[in-house]
Coordinates of C-alpha atoms in Angstrom, one line a residue:
M460 CA 50.3 172.8 65.3
K461 CA 51.6 176.3 65.7
N462 CA 53.3 176.4 69.2
D463 CA 52.8 180.2 70.5
Y464 CA 55.5 180.1 73.0
I465 CA 58.4 179.8 69.9
P466 CA 59.4 182.9 68.4
Q467 CA 60.6 183.6 64.9
L468 CA 63.4 185.3 63.6
S469 CA 62.6 188.7 62.2
A470 CA 64.9 191.0 60.1
I471 CA 65.2 194.7 61.1
K472 CA 64.1 196.6 57.9
E473 CA 64.6 200.1 59.3
V474 CA 65.5 202.1 62.7
I475 CA 64.0 205.4 63.2
R476 CA 65.7 207.6 65.7
H477 CA 63.2 209.7 67.8
T478 CA 64.9 210.7 71.1
D479 CA 68.2 209.4 72.6
L480 CA 66.0 206.6 74.6
E481 CA 63.5 205.7 72.0
Y482 CA 63.9 204.3 68.4
T483 CA 61.6 202.8 66.3
F484 CA 62.4 199.2 64.8
R485 CA 60.4 198.2 61.5
M486 CA 60.5 194.4 61.6
E487 CA 59.7 192.1 59.2
Y488 CA 56.4 190.5 59.8
R489 CA 53.8 188.8 57.6
G490 CA 50.2 188.2 59.4
E491 CA 47.4 190.0 60.8
V492 CA 47.8 192.5 63.6
K493 CA 45.8 195.3 65.2
P494 CA 47.0 198.6 66.9
G495 CA 47.1 198.1 70.5
Q496 CA 48.3 194.5 70.6
F497 CA 51.9 193.7 71.3
F498 CA 54.7 191.3 70.7
E499 CA 57.4 189.6 73.0
L500 CA 60.9 190.8 71.5
S501 CA 63.8 188.6 72.6
L502 CA 67.3 187.9 72.4
P503 CA 69.2 184.9 73.6
K504 CA 71.0 185.0 77.0
Y505 CA 69.1 188.5 77.7
G506 CA 65.4 187.6 77.9
E507 CA 62.3 188.9 76.7
A508 CA 60.4 192.3 76.5
P509 CA 56.7 193.1 75.7
I510 CA 56.7 195.8 73.0
S511 CA 53.5 197.3 71.8
V512 CA 52.8 197.6 68.0
S513 CA 53.2 201.3 66.9
G514 CA 52.8 200.9 63.3
I515 CA 51.7 198.4 60.7
G516 CA 53.0 198.2 57.1
E517 CA 52.9 196.1 54.1
D518 CA 55.0 192.9 55.6
T519 CA 56.5 194.9 58.4
V520 CA 55.3 195.9 61.9
D521 CA 56.8 198.7 64.1
F522 CA 58.0 198.6 67.7
T523 CA 58.9 201.8 69.4
I524 CA 61.2 201.0 72.2
R525 CA 62.5 202.8 75.0
R526 CA 65.9 201.9 76.2
V527 CA 65.1 201.2 79.8
G528 CA 66.7 197.6 80.8
K529 CA 68.8 194.9 80.2
V530 CA 66.8 193.6 77.1
T531 CA 66.0 197.0 75.5
N532 CA 69.6 197.9 76.2
E533 CA 70.8 195.3 73.8
I534 CA 68.1 195.5 71.5
F535 CA 69.5 199.2 70.7
E536 CA 72.8 197.4 69.8
N537 CA 71.2 195.7 66.9
Y538 CA 70.4 197.7 63.9
V539 CA 69.3 197.4 60.2
G540 CA 70.5 194.0 58.4
D541 CA 70.3 192.1 62.0
R542 CA 67.6 190.0 63.1
L543 CA 65.6 189.8 66.4
L544 CA 63.2 187.2 67.9
I545 CA 59.5 187.9 68.0
R546 CA 56.6 186.4 69.0
G547 CA 52.8 187.2 68.9
P548 CA 50.6 189.2 68.5
Y549 CA 49.0 189.2 71.8
G550 CA 46.0 190.8 73.2
N551 CA 42.9 192.2 71.7
G552 CA 44.0 195.6 70.3
F553 CA 41.8 198.4 69.1
S554 CA 39.2 197.8 67.2
L555 CA 38.3 200.5 64.6
E556 CA 34.6 199.7 64.4
N557 CA 34.2 201.3 68.0
Y558 CA 35.1 204.6 66.5
R559 CA 33.7 204.9 62.9
G560 CA 31.3 207.5 62.9
K561 CA 32.0 208.9 66.3
E562 CA 33.5 212.4 67.5
L563 CA 36.9 210.4 68.1
V564 CA 39.0 212.0 71.0
I565 CA 42.6 210.1 71.6
I566 CA 44.6 211.3 74.4
A567 CA 48.1 210.0 74.7
G568 CA 51.1 210.3 77.2
G569 CA 54.4 210.0 76.0
T570 CA 55.3 206.4 74.7
G571 CA 51.6 206.0 75.1
L572 CA 51.0 207.3 71.9
S573 CA 52.9 204.3 70.5
P574 CA 50.0 201.7 71.0
V575 CA 47.4 204.1 69.7
R576 CA 49.5 205.3 66.8
G577 CA 48.0 203.1 64.2
V578 CA 44.4 204.5 65.0
V579 CA 45.4 208.0 64.6
E580 CA 47.1 207.3 61.5
H581 CA 44.1 205.5 60.2
F582 CA 41.7 208.2 60.8
A583 CA 44.1 210.9 59.9
R584 CA 44.4 209.4 56.1
H585 CA 40.5 208.3 56.4
P586 CA 39.0 211.3 58.1
E587 CA 35.5 210.7 56.4
E588 CA 35.1 207.6 58.6
A589 CA 34.9 209.6 61.8
A590 CA 32.3 212.4 62.6
S591 CA 35.6 214.4 63.9
T592 CA 39.1 213.4 65.2
T593 CA 41.0 215.2 68.0
L594 CA 44.4 213.9 69.4
I595 CA 45.9 215.3 72.4
A596 CA 49.2 214.2 73.1
G597 CA 51.5 215.1 75.8
F598 CA 55.5 214.7 76.2
K599 CA 57.5 215.9 79.1
S600 CA 59.7 218.3 77.1
P601 CA 59.9 219.4 73.4
K602 CA 62.8 217.0 73.1
D603 CA 61.1 214.0 74.1
V604 CA 58.3 214.5 71.4
L605 CA 57.5 211.1 69.2
F606 CA 56.7 210.8 65.6
K607 CA 57.6 214.3 64.6
E608 CA 57.2 213.7 60.9
D609 CA 53.8 211.9 61.7
F610 CA 52.7 215.1 63.2
E611 CA 53.2 217.4 60.5
F612 CA 50.9 215.2 58.3
W613 CA 48.4 214.6 61.2
K614 CA 48.0 218.6 61.7
K615 CA 46.7 218.9 58.3
Q616 CA 44.4 216.2 58.7
I617 CA 42.7 216.2 61.9
S618 CA 42.8 218.5 65.0
V619 CA 45.8 218.3 67.2
I620 CA 47.0 219.3 70.4
Q621 CA 50.5 218.6 70.9
T622 CA 51.4 219.6 74.4
V623 CA 54.6 219.4 77.0
D624 CA 54.8 219.6 80.5
A625 CA 57.5 222.0 80.6
A626 CA 59.6 224.0 77.9
P627 CA 62.5 226.3 77.8
K628 CA 62.0 230.2 77.3
G629 CA 60.6 231.4 73.9
Y630 CA 58.7 227.9 73.1
E631 CA 55.6 228.8 71.3
G632 CA 53.8 225.7 71.4
P633 CA 51.0 224.4 74.0
V634 CA 52.3 223.6 77.6
G635 CA 50.7 221.8 80.3
M636 CA 49.2 218.5 81.1
V637 CA 47.0 216.8 78.5
T638 CA 44.2 217.2 81.3
K639 CA 44.2 220.9 80.6
Y640 CA 42.8 220.7 77.3
I641 CA 40.1 218.4 78.1
P642 CA 37.3 220.6 79.5
D643 CA 37.4 222.9 76.2
L644 CA 36.4 220.2 74.1
K645 CA 33.2 220.6 72.1
F646 CA 30.9 218.1 70.7
D647 CA 27.7 218.0 68.6
Q648 CA 26.5 215.1 70.5
I649 CA 28.1 213.7 73.7
E650 CA 26.5 210.5 73.4
N651 CA 28.0 210.0 70.0
T652 CA 31.8 210.4 71.2
S653 CA 34.4 208.1 71.6
F654 CA 37.5 208.3 74.0
I655 CA 40.7 206.8 74.0
C656 CA 43.5 207.1 76.7
V657 CA 46.7 205.7 76.8
G658 CA 49.7 206.6 79.0
P659 CA 51.1 205.9 82.4
P660 CA 48.4 205.0 85.2
V661 CA 48.6 208.0 86.9
M662 CA 47.9 210.0 83.7
I663 CA 45.1 207.9 83.0
R664 CA 43.4 208.0 86.2
F665 CA 43.2 212.0 86.1
T666 CA 42.4 211.8 82.5
V667 CA 39.5 209.9 82.7
M668 CA 38.4 211.8 85.6
E669 CA 38.3 214.8 83.2
I670 CA 36.3 213.1 80.6
L671 CA 33.4 212.2 83.0
K672 CA 33.1 215.6 84.0
L673 CA 32.1 216.1 80.4
R674 CA 29.2 213.6 81.2
V675 CA 30.7 211.3 78.8
P676 CA 29.1 207.7 79.1
E677 CA 31.7 205.3 80.6
E678 CA 30.9 203.1 77.8
N679 CA 32.6 205.5 75.6
I680 CA 36.0 205.3 77.0
W681 CA 38.7 202.8 76.0
V682 CA 42.2 202.6 77.7
S683 CA 45.0 200.4 77.5
H684 CA 46.2 198.9 80.7
E685 CA 49.8 197.5 80.0
R686 CA 51.4 195.7 83.1
K687 CA 53.7 193.0 83.7
M688 CA 53.0 191.0 80.6
C689 CA 55.3 188.3 80.4
C690 CA 54.3 185.0 78.9
G691 CA 51.6 186.8 76.5
L692 CA 49.3 183.6 77.2
G693 CA 47.9 183.8 80.5
K694 CA 50.2 181.1 81.6
C695 CA 52.5 182.6 84.0
G696 CA 50.0 184.9 86.0
H697 CA 52.1 187.9 86.3
C698 CA 49.5 190.2 84.8
K699 CA 46.7 188.9 86.6
I700 CA 44.4 191.4 88.3
G701 CA 41.6 189.4 90.0
S702 CA 40.4 186.9 87.6
T703 CA 41.5 189.0 84.7
Y704 CA 44.6 188.6 82.5
I705 CA 46.0 191.8 81.1
C706 CA 47.6 190.1 78.3
L707 CA 44.5 187.7 77.4
D708 CA 41.3 190.0 78.2
G709 CA 43.3 193.4 77.2
P710 CA 45.7 195.1 77.3
V711 CA 42.9 197.4 75.7
F712 CA 39.9 197.8 77.8
N713 CA 36.4 199.4 77.7
Y714 CA 36.5 201.7 80.7
T715 CA 33.3 199.9 82.2
D716 CA 35.9 197.0 82.7
A717 CA 39.0 198.8 83.3
K718 CA 37.7 200.9 86.5
D719 CA 37.3 197.7 88.4
L720 CA 41.1 196.7 87.6
I721 CA 42.6 198.0 90.7
D722 CA 46.4 196.7 91.3

């Protein structure tokens, strides 16, 4: 019987640098995984860190990691040819069936683009599966933009608004919070829309407020509510809100459930 607490060694196949603080580690992995799920990555003596899946390949899985603490600092010292311990995947992820045939809008803030990147990539490569697909992605500044090569491809396939909070003089791209661009969205049938919102909690809050102003039904909105996911198995209780375990019942929630998850 498989013990879900026991990690497995995974070889680092490729390291992709996005910024000074964010790298993507392409890891060896064989098994089923969905966008929005997460793994626990660990190093002996340093501990574990929950990292969302940012890409799914043939016998590989991507983790886009921000260097913010003891575990991630040490992970950044391991590169191609080295190995890390991983266990997972955990959580429910995004179900593509919820978005097929819909007027889909994906709104992501900063590293929040990582867990939803698989959904964007799918509908960019199969645009006929959705009535339309729009991505609104916001970053702090031009130097903080992730997945730049992906954006070049996505902009040819779907509608993309890539915005930054602030930019140097002479910058020609969109500037402003992601919420700035929501009121101008146009739809053929508001009942046939699907929204995905991923990012910091405060960004999700104000983004959903703008979405609801469009009279989008609450059940047409999905969010990723990631917080304090330690064991991944609903045993430690760190991620529990009321009777809900984020690591088990989420991290992806329909807004009809997420709106009651008050931390």
